[in-house]
Tab-separated table of C-alpha atoms in Angstrom:
chain	number	residue	atom	x	y	z
A	913	LEU	CA	45.967	-57.673	-87.653
A	914	CYS	CA	45.935	-55.154	-90.153
A	915	SER	CA	44.392	-57.573	-93.389
A	916	MET	CA	42.106	-57.488	-96.713
A	917	PRO	CA	39.543	-58.515	-96.266
A	918	ARG	CA	38.853	-61.792	-98.283
A	919	ALA	CA	42.258	-62.974	-97.133
A	920	GLY	CA	40.725	-66.020	-94.847
A	921	ASN	CA	40.295	-64.269	-91.894
A	922	THR	CA	37.313	-65.647	-90.437
A	923	ILE	CA	38.920	-69.483	-91.072
A	924	LEU	CA	42.170	-67.512	-89.614
A	925	GLY	CA	39.559	-67.305	-87.198
A	926	SER	CA	38.115	-69.897	-86.629
A	927	ILE	CA	40.935	-71.852	-86.280
A	928	ILE	CA	42.321	-69.519	-83.181
A	929	ASN	CA	39.288	-68.954	-81.313
A	930	SER	CA	39.163	-73.018	-80.730
A	931	ASN	CA	41.712	-72.427	-78.655
A	932	LYS	CA	41.060	-71.353	-74.912
A	933	SER	CA	43.718	-68.710	-73.691
A	934	ILE	CA	43.739	-66.871	-77.025
A	935	LYS	CA	40.920	-65.528	-79.548
A	936	MET	CA	40.262	-62.983	-82.603
A	937	THR	CA	37.696	-60.583	-83.172
A	938	SER	CA	35.640	-59.723	-85.459
A	939	TYR	CA	36.612	-56.697	-87.785
A	940	SER	CA	36.566	-54.679	-84.844
A	941	ILE	CA	34.700	-50.598	-84.093
A	942	LEU	CA	37.520	-50.069	-81.995
A	943	PRO	CA	38.344	-47.792	-85.443
A	944	HIS	CA	35.695	-46.217	-85.432
A	945	ILE	CA	35.193	-45.579	-82.017
A	946	ILE	CA	38.270	-43.774	-81.576
A	947	ASN	CA	38.081	-41.600	-84.468
A	948	ASP	CA	34.147	-40.784	-83.503
A	949	LEU	CA	35.173	-39.815	-80.179
A	950	ILE	CA	38.761	-37.450	-82.140
A	951	MET	CA	37.070	-35.966	-84.385
A	952	LEU	CA	35.056	-35.221	-81.427
A	953	LYS	CA	36.801	-33.037	-80.052
A	954	HIS	CA	36.492	-30.325	-83.078
A	955	SER	CA	32.688	-30.233	-82.314
A	956	ASN	CA	31.543	-27.031	-80.460
A	957	THR	CA	29.927	-27.701	-78.043
A	958	PHE	CA	33.721	-29.888	-77.109
A	959	LYS	CA	35.113	-26.652	-77.526
A	960	ASN	CA	33.315	-24.712	-75.591
A	961	TYR	CA	34.093	-26.621	-72.522
A	962	PRO	CA	37.059	-28.004	-73.626
A	963	ASP	CA	37.735	-30.850	-71.285
A	964	HIS	CA	41.420	-32.843	-73.288
A	965	LYS	CA	42.252	-34.159	-69.921
A	966	SER	CA	38.385	-35.985	-69.441
A	967	MET	CA	38.156	-36.819	-72.719
A	968	ASP	CA	41.696	-38.667	-73.009
A	969	ASN	CA	40.884	-40.769	-70.207
A	970	ILE	CA	38.347	-41.783	-72.058
A	971	ILE	CA	39.879	-42.713	-75.740
A	972	LYS	CA	43.267	-43.746	-73.682
A	973	ASN	CA	41.011	-46.106	-71.987
A	974	ILE	CA	38.701	-48.098	-74.760
A	975	PHE	CA	40.692	-50.838	-75.145
A	976	ASN	CA	41.469	-52.304	-71.502
A	977	ASN	CA	37.227	-50.922	-70.551
A	978	TYR	CA	35.868	-52.650	-74.131
A	979	TYR	CA	37.754	-55.766	-73.209
A	980	HIS	CA	37.284	-55.770	-69.088
A	981	ASP	CA	34.433	-58.969	-69.663
A	982	TRP	CA	37.560	-60.583	-72.338
A	983	ASP	CA	38.875	-64.182	-69.840
A	984	TYR	CA	41.929	-64.765	-72.414
A	985	LYS	CA	45.404	-64.618	-72.501
A	986	TYR	CA	45.524	-63.083	-75.555
A	987	ILE	CA	43.364	-61.639	-77.922
A	988	ILE	CA	44.270	-60.774	-81.359
A	989	GLU	CA	42.419	-57.650	-82.884
A	990	ARG	CA	41.636	-57.148	-86.005
A	991	GLY	CA	41.008	-53.324	-87.728
A	992	TRP	CA	42.280	-50.995	-90.203
A	993	TRP	CA	44.655	-50.002	-87.196
A	994	GLY	CA	46.750	-48.908	-89.596
A	995	THR	CA	46.076	-45.306	-90.615
A	996	ASP	CA	47.449	-41.717	-88.973
A	997	LEU	CA	44.719	-41.173	-85.762
A	998	ASN	CA	45.105	-44.785	-85.001
A	999	LEU	CA	48.556	-45.097	-85.703
A	1000	LYS	CA	49.288	-42.313	-83.223
A	1001	TYR	CA	46.569	-43.600	-80.686
A	1002	LEU	CA	48.323	-47.739	-80.283
A	1003	ASN	CA	52.268	-45.778	-80.236
A	1004	GLU	CA	50.520	-43.204	-77.488
A	1005	VAL	CA	48.834	-46.840	-75.598
A	1006	PHE	CA	50.704	-49.567	-76.027
A	1007	ASP	CA	54.525	-49.118	-76.215
A	1008	LYS	CA	55.659	-51.214	-79.479
A	1009	PRO	CA	52.163	-52.731	-80.191
A	1010	LYS	CA	52.902	-55.508	-82.714
A	1011	PHE	CA	51.074	-56.153	-86.151
A	1012	ILE	CA	49.724	-59.500	-88.452
A	1013	ILE	CA	49.301	-57.954	-91.803
A	1014	LEU	CA	47.781	-60.588	-93.869
A	1015	TRP	CA	47.690	-60.520	-97.554
A	1016	ARG	CA	45.837	-61.545	-100.109
A	1017	PRO	CA	46.291	-60.099	-103.995
A	1018	VAL	CA	43.651	-57.403	-104.209
A	1019	LEU	CA	41.334	-58.884	-107.813
A	1020	GLU	CA	41.611	-61.552	-106.160
A	1021	CYS	CA	39.977	-60.279	-103.031
A	1022	LEU	CA	37.485	-58.046	-105.328
A	1023	ALA	CA	35.997	-61.663	-107.358
A	1024	SER	CA	35.250	-63.050	-103.887
A	1025	PHE	CA	33.808	-60.145	-102.738
A	1026	VAL	CA	31.556	-60.087	-106.417
A	1027	ARG	CA	31.378	-64.363	-105.925
A	1028	VAL	CA	29.698	-64.051	-102.876
A	1029	ASN	CA	26.756	-61.272	-103.167
A	1030	ARG	CA	26.502	-62.639	-107.217
A	1031	ASN	CA	22.535	-64.113	-105.609
A	1032	ASN	CA	22.510	-60.537	-103.635
A	1033	PHE	CA	22.225	-58.240	-105.619
A	1034	LEU	CA	25.028	-58.694	-108.198
A	1035	LYS	CA	23.366	-58.801	-111.255
A	1036	ASN	CA	25.387	-58.394	-113.918
A	1037	ASP	CA	28.577	-56.506	-115.224
A	1038	LYS	CA	27.169	-52.359	-114.419
A	1039	ASP	CA	26.090	-53.609	-110.630
A	1040	VAL	CA	30.094	-55.027	-110.294
A	1041	ILE	CA	32.242	-52.597	-112.283
A	1042	SER	CA	29.394	-49.645	-110.090
A	1043	TYR	CA	30.010	-52.316	-106.544
A	1044	VAL	CA	34.113	-52.889	-107.179
A	1045	ALA	CA	34.115	-48.707	-107.203
A	1046	ASN	CA	32.109	-48.298	-103.569
A	1047	LEU	CA	34.995	-51.144	-102.336
A	1048	MET	CA	38.109	-49.291	-103.525
A	1049	HIS	CA	37.166	-45.794	-102.280
A	1050	PRO	CA	39.993	-45.112	-100.318
A	1051	LYS	CA	37.173	-44.913	-97.019
A	1052	GLY	CA	35.132	-48.634	-98.782
A	1053	GLY	CA	35.613	-52.073	-97.663
A	1054	ILE	CA	39.011	-53.067	-99.653
A	1055	GLY	CA	40.730	-49.373	-100.419
A	1056	LEU	CA	40.518	-47.973	-96.640
A	1057	PRO	CA	42.424	-51.259	-94.851
A	1058	LEU	CA	44.682	-51.065	-98.304
A	1059	ASN	CA	45.595	-47.630	-97.757
A	1060	SER	CA	45.748	-48.702	-93.525
A	1061	ILE	CA	49.054	-51.423	-94.545
A	1062	LYS	CA	50.236	-49.630	-96.891
A	1063	ASN	CA	50.768	-46.405	-94.031
A	1064	LEU	CA	51.682	-49.599	-92.407
A	1065	ILE	CA	54.502	-50.478	-94.006
A	1066	LYS	CA	56.131	-46.997	-95.123
A	1067	SER	CA	55.569	-45.899	-91.151
A	1068	ASN	CA	58.003	-48.504	-90.290
A	1069	GLN	CA	56.126	-50.448	-86.652
A	1070	ASN	CA	56.434	-53.486	-85.791
A	1071	TYR	CA	55.020	-56.079	-88.571
A	1072	LYS	CA	55.299	-59.569	-90.405
A	1073	ILE	CA	53.212	-59.769	-93.688
A	1074	PHE	CA	51.688	-63.337	-93.644
A	1075	TYR	CA	50.081	-64.630	-97.142
A	1076	TYR	CA	46.765	-65.539	-98.263
A	1077	HIS	CA	48.761	-68.400	-100.470
A	1078	ASP	CA	50.368	-69.773	-97.956
A	1079	PHE	CA	47.151	-70.115	-95.474
A	1080	VAL	CA	45.823	-71.898	-98.125
A	1081	LYS	CA	48.093	-74.016	-99.059
A	1082	ASP	CA	49.731	-75.173	-95.546
A	1083	LYS	CA	47.402	-74.252	-93.148
A	1084	LYS	CA	49.600	-75.897	-90.043
A	1085	LYS	CA	53.191	-74.847	-91.251
A	1086	PHE	CA	50.934	-70.543	-91.640
A	1087	ILE	CA	49.395	-71.535	-87.995
A	1088	LYS	CA	53.211	-72.321	-86.500
A	1089	SER	CA	55.043	-69.282	-88.057
A	1090	LEU	CA	51.785	-66.739	-86.278
A	1091	SER	CA	52.480	-68.552	-83.120
A	1092	TYR	CA	56.207	-67.742	-83.373
A	1093	TYR	CA	55.311	-64.540	-84.447
A	1094	ILE	CA	52.717	-63.739	-81.703
A	1095	GLY	CA	54.634	-65.379	-78.968
A	1096	THR	CA	52.440	-68.353	-78.251
A	1097	GLY	CA	51.659	-71.397	-78.986
A	1098	ILE	CA	48.448	-71.679	-80.870
A	1099	ASN	CA	46.872	-75.718	-81.348
A	1100	PHE	CA	45.639	-76.580	-84.991
A	1101	PRO	CA	42.392	-77.875	-84.528
A	1102	LYS	CA	41.029	-81.245	-85.462
A	1103	LYS	CA	37.524	-79.649	-86.605
A	1104	ILE	CA	36.503	-76.103	-86.526
A	1105	SER	CA	32.575	-74.753	-86.698
A	1106	GLN	CA	31.616	-71.470	-87.822
A	1107	PHE	CA	32.995	-68.177	-86.546
A	1108	GLU	CA	31.983	-67.869	-82.943
A	1109	LEU	CA	33.570	-65.593	-80.679
A	1110	ASN	CA	31.825	-64.479	-76.572
A	1111	GLY	CA	28.483	-66.502	-78.084
A	1112	LEU	CA	27.901	-64.151	-80.411
A	1113	LYS	CA	28.269	-64.978	-84.221
A	1114	TYR	CA	28.573	-62.931	-87.328
A	1115	ASP	CA	24.637	-61.469	-88.644
A	1116	ASP	CA	25.196	-61.636	-92.703
A	1117	LYS	CA	21.813	-60.856	-93.303
A	1118	SER	CA	21.693	-56.919	-91.699
A	1119	ILE	CA	24.541	-55.900	-93.990
A	1120	ASP	CA	22.650	-57.625	-96.986
A	1121	GLN	CA	25.232	-59.682	-98.141
A	1122	GLU	CA	24.416	-63.349	-96.522
A	1123	GLY	CA	27.157	-66.317	-96.830
A	1124	LEU	CA	29.855	-62.426	-96.343
A	1125	HIS	CA	31.119	-65.182	-93.622
A	1126	THR	CA	30.382	-68.191	-94.010
A	1127	ILE	CA	33.390	-70.657	-94.261
A	1128	ASN	CA	34.001	-73.904	-95.900
A	1129	THR	CA	34.867	-75.528	-92.489
A	1130	ASN	CA	36.564	-78.178	-94.886
A	1131	LEU	CA	39.813	-77.956	-93.552
A	1132	ASP	CA	41.338	-79.214	-96.657
A	1133	TYR	CA	38.699	-77.167	-98.974
A	1134	ILE	CA	40.849	-75.032	-100.996
A	1135	PRO	CA	39.144	-72.122	-102.357
A	1136	ASP	CA	38.652	-70.666	-106.240
A	1137	GLU	CA	41.414	-68.139	-107.023
A	1138	ASN	CA	40.750	-67.341	-110.232
A	1139	TYR	CA	39.158	-63.279	-110.907
A	1140	GLU	CA	39.467	-63.669	-114.540
A	1141	LYS	CA	35.667	-65.970	-113.736
A	1142	TYR	CA	34.393	-63.065	-110.981
A	1143	LEU	CA	35.191	-59.490	-112.480
A	1144	PRO	CA	34.774	-58.397	-115.679
A	1145	LYS	CA	37.909	-57.352	-118.487
A	1146	GLU	CA	37.214	-53.547	-117.609
A	1147	ILE	CA	37.848	-53.621	-113.050
A	1148	ILE	CA	40.724	-56.678	-114.409
A	1149	GLN	CA	42.366	-53.411	-115.993
A	1150	LYS	CA	41.956	-50.490	-113.285
A	1151	TYR	CA	43.214	-52.671	-110.319
A	1152	LYS	CA	45.606	-55.096	-111.693
A	1153	GLY	CA	48.289	-52.804	-110.497
A	1154	ALA	CA	46.435	-52.082	-106.959
A	1155	ASP	CA	48.617	-54.412	-105.607
A	1156	TYR	CA	51.583	-52.797	-103.774
A	1157	GLU	CA	54.905	-52.730	-105.036
A	1158	PHE	CA	56.532	-53.515	-101.624
A	1159	ILE	CA	53.999	-56.499	-101.600
A	1160	THR	CA	54.656	-59.753	-103.491
């Protein structure tokens, strides 16, 4: 799952994780682990004794080792897998990897971040402008997944774009379409709880963004999509063209 943040990932995961045989992860640390291991090959310590075969054994078995104790038939792995390095890795490890792109317009994603953090650390427009600049940095919370999605599409991978607005409009229809693409059934629950997987929940206090992954468990809830309420005009002007032309 290569998705925009604040695009319904957490509630989608809660719906999927109500099923027994299929689960969706939180925002994965595996891309970080893989990148760190690959970068380690450029270190002087490794160059001093360049045992590529042994290092590649570790890198290529990351998925098998990490998910060794996960007793589920299907696992949807969420992360920024569309970068050059990650795509290269996935295509070496898996035969024709399959990608889900969950898309929400950039300005709406930015506004959602700002809305959540107004009571945490965003006190005025100056704070918001600085925060948004960090989010939109190439390695930032929106910039990185945005570039990952762009590269995923341009590199002609096996992907399908699913739209946040379609999810909000009709969650059951959205889940049915997702089930068809994945190739397995996903049951739609009568009710959902906060995101939980293997007995673990998000701890947003640890990143000073309390409430970031708290969802409204009312499945009929329609979120506020008016980004003009939360973003200064200069932010809207600067990023109104950030959505790529091939995503409509």
